[in-house]
Coordinates of C-alpha atoms in Angstrom, one line a residue:
X1 CA -9.1 25.7 3.3
X2 CA -9.1 22.9 0.6
X3 CA -6.5 21.1 -0.6
X4 CA -5.5 18.4 -4.2
X5 CA -5.2 15.8 -3.2
X6 CA -4.3 13.2 -6.3
X7 CA -3.1 9.1 -5.5
X8 CA -1.1 8.0 -8.6
X9 CA -1.4 3.8 -9.2
X10 CA -0.5 1.9 -11.7
X11 CA -3.7 2.3 -13.7
X12 CA -5.6 4.8 -12.7
X13 CA -5.0 8.6 -11.1
X14 CA -7.8 9.2 -9.4
X15 CA -7.7 13.4 -7.7
X16 CA -10.0 15.0 -5.1
X17 CA -10.9 17.7 -3.0
X18 CA -10.4 17.8 0.1
X19 CA -11.7 20.0 2.8
X20 CA -9.5 21.1 6.0
X21 CA -11.7 18.2 7.4
X22 CA -10.7 15.1 5.4
X23 CA -13.9 15.9 3.6
X24 CA -13.7 14.7 0.4
X25 CA -16.1 17.3 -1.5
X26 CA -15.5 16.9 -5.0
X27 CA -13.4 13.2 -7.2
X28 CA -12.5 11.8 -11.3
X29 CA -10.6 9.5 -11.7
X30 CA -8.4 9.4 -15.5
X31 CA -7.3 5.8 -16.0
X32 CA -3.0 6.1 -17.9
X33 CA -3.1 4.8 -20.9
X34 CA 0.9 5.6 -21.5
X35 CA 3.4 5.3 -18.2
X36 CA 5.8 7.7 -19.5
X37 CA 6.7 10.5 -17.2
X38 CA 4.9 13.3 -18.8
X39 CA 1.7 10.6 -20.1
X40 CA 1.2 10.3 -16.4
X41 CA 1.7 14.9 -15.2
X42 CA -1.0 14.6 -17.9
X43 CA -3.1 12.6 -16.7
X44 CA -3.1 13.7 -12.7
X45 CA -3.4 17.2 -13.9
X46 CA -6.9 16.1 -15.9
X47 CA -8.1 14.2 -13.1
X48 CA -7.6 17.5 -10.7
X49 CA -9.2 19.8 -13.8
X50 CA -12.2 17.3 -13.8
X51 CA -12.4 17.4 -10.1
X52 CA -11.9 21.2 -9.2
X53 CA -14.2 21.5 -12.3
X54 CA -17.8 18.5 -10.3
X55 CA -16.5 21.0 -7.4
X56 CA -17.7 24.5 -8.6
X57 CA -14.1 25.6 -8.9
X58 CA -13.1 26.0 -5.5
X59 CA -10.3 27.1 -5.1
X60 CA -7.3 24.5 -3.3
X61 CA -4.3 25.9 -2.2
X62 CA -1.3 23.2 -2.9
X63 CA -2.0 19.5 -4.0
X64 CA -0.9 16.2 -2.3
X65 CA -0.1 13.4 -4.7
X66 CA 0.2 9.9 -2.6
X67 CA 2.4 6.9 -5.5
X68 CA 3.6 4.0 -5.1
X69 CA 7.4 3.4 -4.6
X70 CA 10.4 5.5 -2.9
X71 CA 10.4 8.9 -2.6
X72 CA 12.8 10.8 -1.8
X73 CA 11.7 13.2 1.9
X74 CA 12.2 17.0 0.4
X75 CA 12.5 16.9 -3.1
X76 CA 9.3 14.7 -4.9
X77 CA 11.8 12.6 -6.9
X78 CA 10.6 9.1 -7.2
X79 CA 13.9 6.9 -6.8
X80 CA 11.8 4.1 -7.4
X81 CA 7.6 2.7 -9.5
X82 CA 7.8 -1.0 -10.0
X83 CA 4.5 -0.1 -10.6
X84 CA 4.9 3.1 -13.9
X85 CA 8.5 1.2 -14.4
X86 CA 11.0 4.6 -12.7
X87 CA 13.8 5.4 -11.6
X88 CA 14.1 8.7 -9.9
X89 CA 12.3 11.1 -12.4
X90 CA 11.2 14.7 -10.2
X91 CA 7.2 14.2 -10.1
X92 CA 7.2 16.9 -8.0
X93 CA 8.9 19.4 -9.3
X94 CA 7.2 18.1 -13.3
X95 CA 3.0 18.1 -11.1
X96 CA 3.8 21.7 -9.3
X97 CA 5.4 24.0 -12.8
X98 CA 1.8 22.1 -14.9
X99 CA -0.7 22.5 -12.5
X100 CA 0.7 26.0 -10.6
X101 CA 0.4 24.4 -7.5
X102 CA 2.8 24.1 -4.3
X103 CA 3.3 19.9 -4.2
X104 CA 4.3 17.4 -2.0
X105 CA 4.5 13.9 -3.1
X106 CA 5.1 11.1 -0.5
X107 CA 4.8 7.4 -0.4
X108 CA 0.6 6.3 -1.0
X109 CA 0.9 4.6 2.7
X110 CA 2.5 7.3 4.8
X111 CA -0.7 9.0 2.4
X112 CA -3.2 7.0 3.6
X113 CA -2.0 6.2 6.9
X114 CA -2.4 10.3 7.7
X115 CA -5.8 9.4 6.1
X116 CA -6.5 6.8 8.3
X117 CA -5.2 9.1 11.6
X118 CA -6.7 12.8 10.8
X119 CA -10.1 10.7 9.4
X120 CA -9.8 7.0 9.5
X121 CA -9.2 4.1 12.2
X122 CA -6.6 6.3 13.7
X123 CA -8.4 8.6 15.3
X124 CA -7.3 9.6 18.7
X125 CA -4.2 7.9 18.3
X126 CA -1.0 9.4 18.1
X127 CA 1.7 6.1 17.4
X128 CA 0.2 4.2 15.1
X129 CA 2.0 1.5 12.1
X130 CA -0.6 1.3 9.1
X131 CA 0.7 -1.7 7.0
X132 CA -1.5 -2.4 3.7
X133 CA -1.2 -5.3 1.5
X134 CA -2.7 -5.6 -2.1
X135 CA -0.5 -5.5 -4.9
X136 CA 2.7 -4.7 -2.7
X137 CA 3.6 -4.6 0.9
X138 CA 2.9 -1.9 2.4
X139 CA 3.6 0.2 5.9
X140 CA 3.8 3.5 7.5
X141 CA 5.0 4.4 11.0
X142 CA 3.4 7.6 12.8
X143 CA 5.2 8.4 16.3
X144 CA 4.1 11.5 18.8
X145 CA 1.3 12.4 15.3
X146 CA 4.5 12.6 12.6
X147 CA 5.2 10.9 10.4
X148 CA 8.3 9.1 10.9
X149 CA 10.6 9.1 6.6
X150 CA 14.0 8.4 8.2
X151 CA 16.7 10.9 6.2
X152 CA 16.0 9.9 3.3
X153 CA 12.2 9.4 2.9
X154 CA 12.3 5.7 2.1
X155 CA 11.8 4.1 6.0
X156 CA 8.9 2.4 6.9
X157 CA 9.5 0.3 4.2
X158 CA 8.1 -3.3 5.3
X159 CA 8.4 -4.4 2.1
X160 CA 11.6 -4.4 0.9
X161 CA 12.8 -5.9 4.3
X162 CA 14.4 -9.0 3.7
X163 CA 12.8 -12.6 4.7
X164 CA 15.0 -15.1 2.1
X165 CA 18.6 -15.0 1.4
X166 CA 18.5 -14.5 -2.5
X167 CA 15.6 -15.5 -2.4
X168 CA 12.5 -14.7 -5.1
X169 CA 13.2 -11.1 -6.9
X170 CA 10.4 -8.1 -5.9
X171 CA 9.8 -5.8 -8.5
X172 CA 12.2 -3.2 -6.7
X173 CA 14.4 -5.6 -8.5
X174 CA 16.7 -6.6 -5.1
X175 CA 16.3 -10.6 -3.6
X176 CA 13.7 -12.5 -0.9
X177 CA 11.7 -8.9 -0.1
X178 CA 8.3 -10.4 1.5
X179 CA 6.8 -7.8 -1.1
X180 CA 8.2 -11.1 -2.6
X181 CA 6.3 -13.2 -0.9
X182 CA 3.6 -11.8 -0.5
X183 CA 2.4 -8.8 -1.4
X184 CA -0.6 -9.5 -3.9
X185 CA 1.6 -9.1 -7.8
X186 CA 3.9 -12.7 -6.5
X187 CA 1.2 -13.9 -5.0
X188 CA -0.1 -14.1 -8.4
X189 CA 2.9 -14.8 -10.1
X190 CA 3.6 -18.2 -7.9
X191 CA 0.5 -19.2 -8.1
X192 CA 0.5 -19.1 -11.9
X193 CA 4.0 -20.8 -11.7
X194 CA 2.0 -23.5 -9.8
X195 CA 0.1 -24.4 -12.4
X196 CA 2.0 -24.6 -15.1
X197 CA 4.3 -26.7 -12.6
X198 CA 1.1 -29.2 -13.2
X199 CA 0.9 -29.3 -9.3
X200 CA -1.8 -28.2 -8.7
X201 CA -5.7 -29.6 -10.1
X202 CA -6.5 -27.5 -7.6
X203 CA -6.4 -24.9 -8.2
X204 CA -6.7 -25.4 -12.7
X205 CA -10.2 -26.6 -11.5
X206 CA -10.4 -23.3 -9.4
X207 CA -8.8 -21.0 -12.2
X208 CA -10.3 -22.7 -15.1
X209 CA -7.3 -23.4 -17.0
X210 CA -7.0 -20.7 -17.8
X211 CA -3.3 -18.6 -15.4
X212 CA -5.2 -14.9 -15.7
X213 CA -7.9 -15.3 -13.7
X214 CA -5.5 -16.4 -10.7
X215 CA -5.7 -14.2 -7.5
X216 CA -5.3 -14.2 -4.0
X217 CA -8.4 -14.8 -3.2
X218 CA -8.6 -18.0 -5.9
X219 CA -5.0 -18.9 -4.4
X220 CA -6.7 -18.8 -0.2
X221 CA -9.9 -20.9 -2.0
X222 CA -7.4 -23.6 -3.4
X223 CA -6.0 -24.1 -0.2
X224 CA -8.5 -24.2 1.6
X225 CA -9.4 -26.6 0.0
X226 CA -6.9 -28.4 0.4
X227 CA -4.0 -28.1 -1.5
X228 CA -0.4 -28.0 -1.2
X229 CA 0.9 -27.1 -3.3
X230 CA -2.0 -23.8 -2.6
X231 CA -1.4 -24.5 0.7
X232 CA 2.1 -23.9 0.7
X233 CA 2.5 -20.4 -0.9
X234 CA -0.7 -19.2 1.4
X235 CA 0.7 -20.8 4.9
X236 CA 4.6 -19.5 3.8
X237 CA 2.7 -15.6 3.0
X238 CA 1.2 -15.5 5.9
X239 CA 3.4 -16.4 8.6
X240 CA 6.7 -14.5 6.5
X241 CA 3.7 -11.0 7.1
X242 CA 2.8 -12.4 10.5
X243 CA 6.4 -12.1 12.0
X244 CA 7.5 -9.6 9.8
X245 CA 4.5 -7.6 11.6
X246 CA 4.4 -8.6 15.8
X247 CA 8.4 -7.8 15.0
X248 CA 7.9 -4.4 14.2
X249 CA 4.8 -3.8 16.7
X250 CA 7.6 -4.9 19.5
X251 CA 10.0 -2.4 17.8
X252 CA 7.6 0.6 17.6
X253 CA 5.4 -0.4 20.3
X254 CA 2.6 1.3 18.8
X255 CA -1.0 2.2 20.8
X256 CA -2.7 1.0 16.8
X257 CA -2.4 -1.1 14.4
X258 CA -3.9 -0.4 11.6
X259 CA -4.7 -3.4 8.4
X260 CA -6.0 -2.8 4.6
X261 CA -5.9 -3.3 1.5
X262 CA -7.2 -5.7 -1.1
X263 CA -4.9 -8.2 0.2
X264 CA -6.4 -8.4 3.5
X265 CA -9.3 -7.9 3.0
X266 CA -10.8 -10.1 1.0
X267 CA -8.1 -12.8 1.8
X268 CA -9.1 -13.9 5.7
X269 CA -7.3 -17.1 6.1
X270 CA -4.1 -14.7 5.4
X271 CA -5.4 -11.5 7.8
X272 CA -6.0 -14.5 10.4
X273 CA -1.9 -15.6 9.9
X274 CA -2.1 -11.8 10.9
X275 CA -3.8 -11.2 13.6
X276 CA -2.0 -14.8 15.1
X277 CA 1.4 -13.4 14.0
X278 CA 0.1 -11.1 16.2
X279 CA -0.4 -12.5 18.9
X280 CA 2.6 -15.0 19.1
X281 CA 5.8 -12.8 18.1
X282 CA 5.5 -9.2 19.8
X283 CA 7.1 -9.4 22.5
X284 CA 4.0 -9.0 25.8
X285 CA 5.3 -5.6 26.7
X286 CA 4.7 -4.6 22.8
X287 CA 0.5 -6.1 23.0
X288 CA -0.3 -4.3 26.2
X289 CA -2.7 -1.9 25.1
X290 CA -2.3 -2.7 21.9
X291 CA -5.3 -2.0 19.7
X292 CA -5.7 -3.8 16.1
X293 CA -7.4 -1.8 14.3
X294 CA -9.1 -2.3 10.1
X295 CA -8.8 0.8 8.4
X296 CA -12.2 3.0 7.9
X297 CA -11.7 4.6 4.3
X298 CA -11.4 2.1 1.8
X299 CA -9.1 3.6 -1.6
X300 CA -10.3 7.1 0.0
X301 CA -7.8 6.6 2.9
X302 CA -4.7 8.2 0.2
X303 CA -6.5 10.9 -2.1
X304 CA -7.7 11.7 1.7
X305 CA -4.4 12.3 3.4
X306 CA -2.7 13.4 0.4
X307 CA -4.6 16.5 0.3
X308 CA -4.7 16.8 4.2
X309 CA -0.3 16.9 4.3
X310 CA -0.3 19.0 0.9
X311 CA -1.3 22.0 3.9

């Protein structure tokens, strides 16, 4: 039995026809030119239609959507989606009406984690903790083969745990979140602030003086080259990530810790901080038998997981 998986990002909507084993049979991607709920629903419908056409018109039984944001447990209402500028959008109901299919909406990390559990690095485990650091910081808890969603559906929001009282403002609107210091968008924002201050000749050289050329990789390169300001931002982010993840390992005692996302994939220094943090700060007993693995499915994890969650 095949289902539709949707990965809704801030710039694209991806759709895939996925079989019951987590194999992608056909897929399509459509750019978001507008971010209003009505416009995004139409883009998702276009991507879904293209994927179904590529799949030869296969019949699907349900649709799962992974979206970046805080999502109410049963209603499919997106409470907060910073990348889209949404608050309290009933995406599940809007899509079900448009597609004529039952739709399940989950956090994008929940979808990615479910994909990794069933078709990637989590296979064979029942207690898994998944952390992705990309534009933001997301995580998901799987205990005894079940998603831990919490009473309101927002359990596992590691990126919005507080690490600095009244600190930097996060995209969620609150102050001092981990994501505000270690998420990709906010690493770039801090590096641009450093560049504007004139205190980083190394960063200026690497970016050619253009703030728009700065990425988390640029920041790590400047830190590695000895730039003190870049090193401060980089090491603070790595320390915060490492300790936060280590504390979750202590609390949850997972059999497997899966890490991924573009920032950790392309910034080996930050990934090293995470590994060192887990070794230094997780309790000894929680580290016994812990396997740390890199995510295996890349950008497809959310598509696969969303589709499998639709069943």
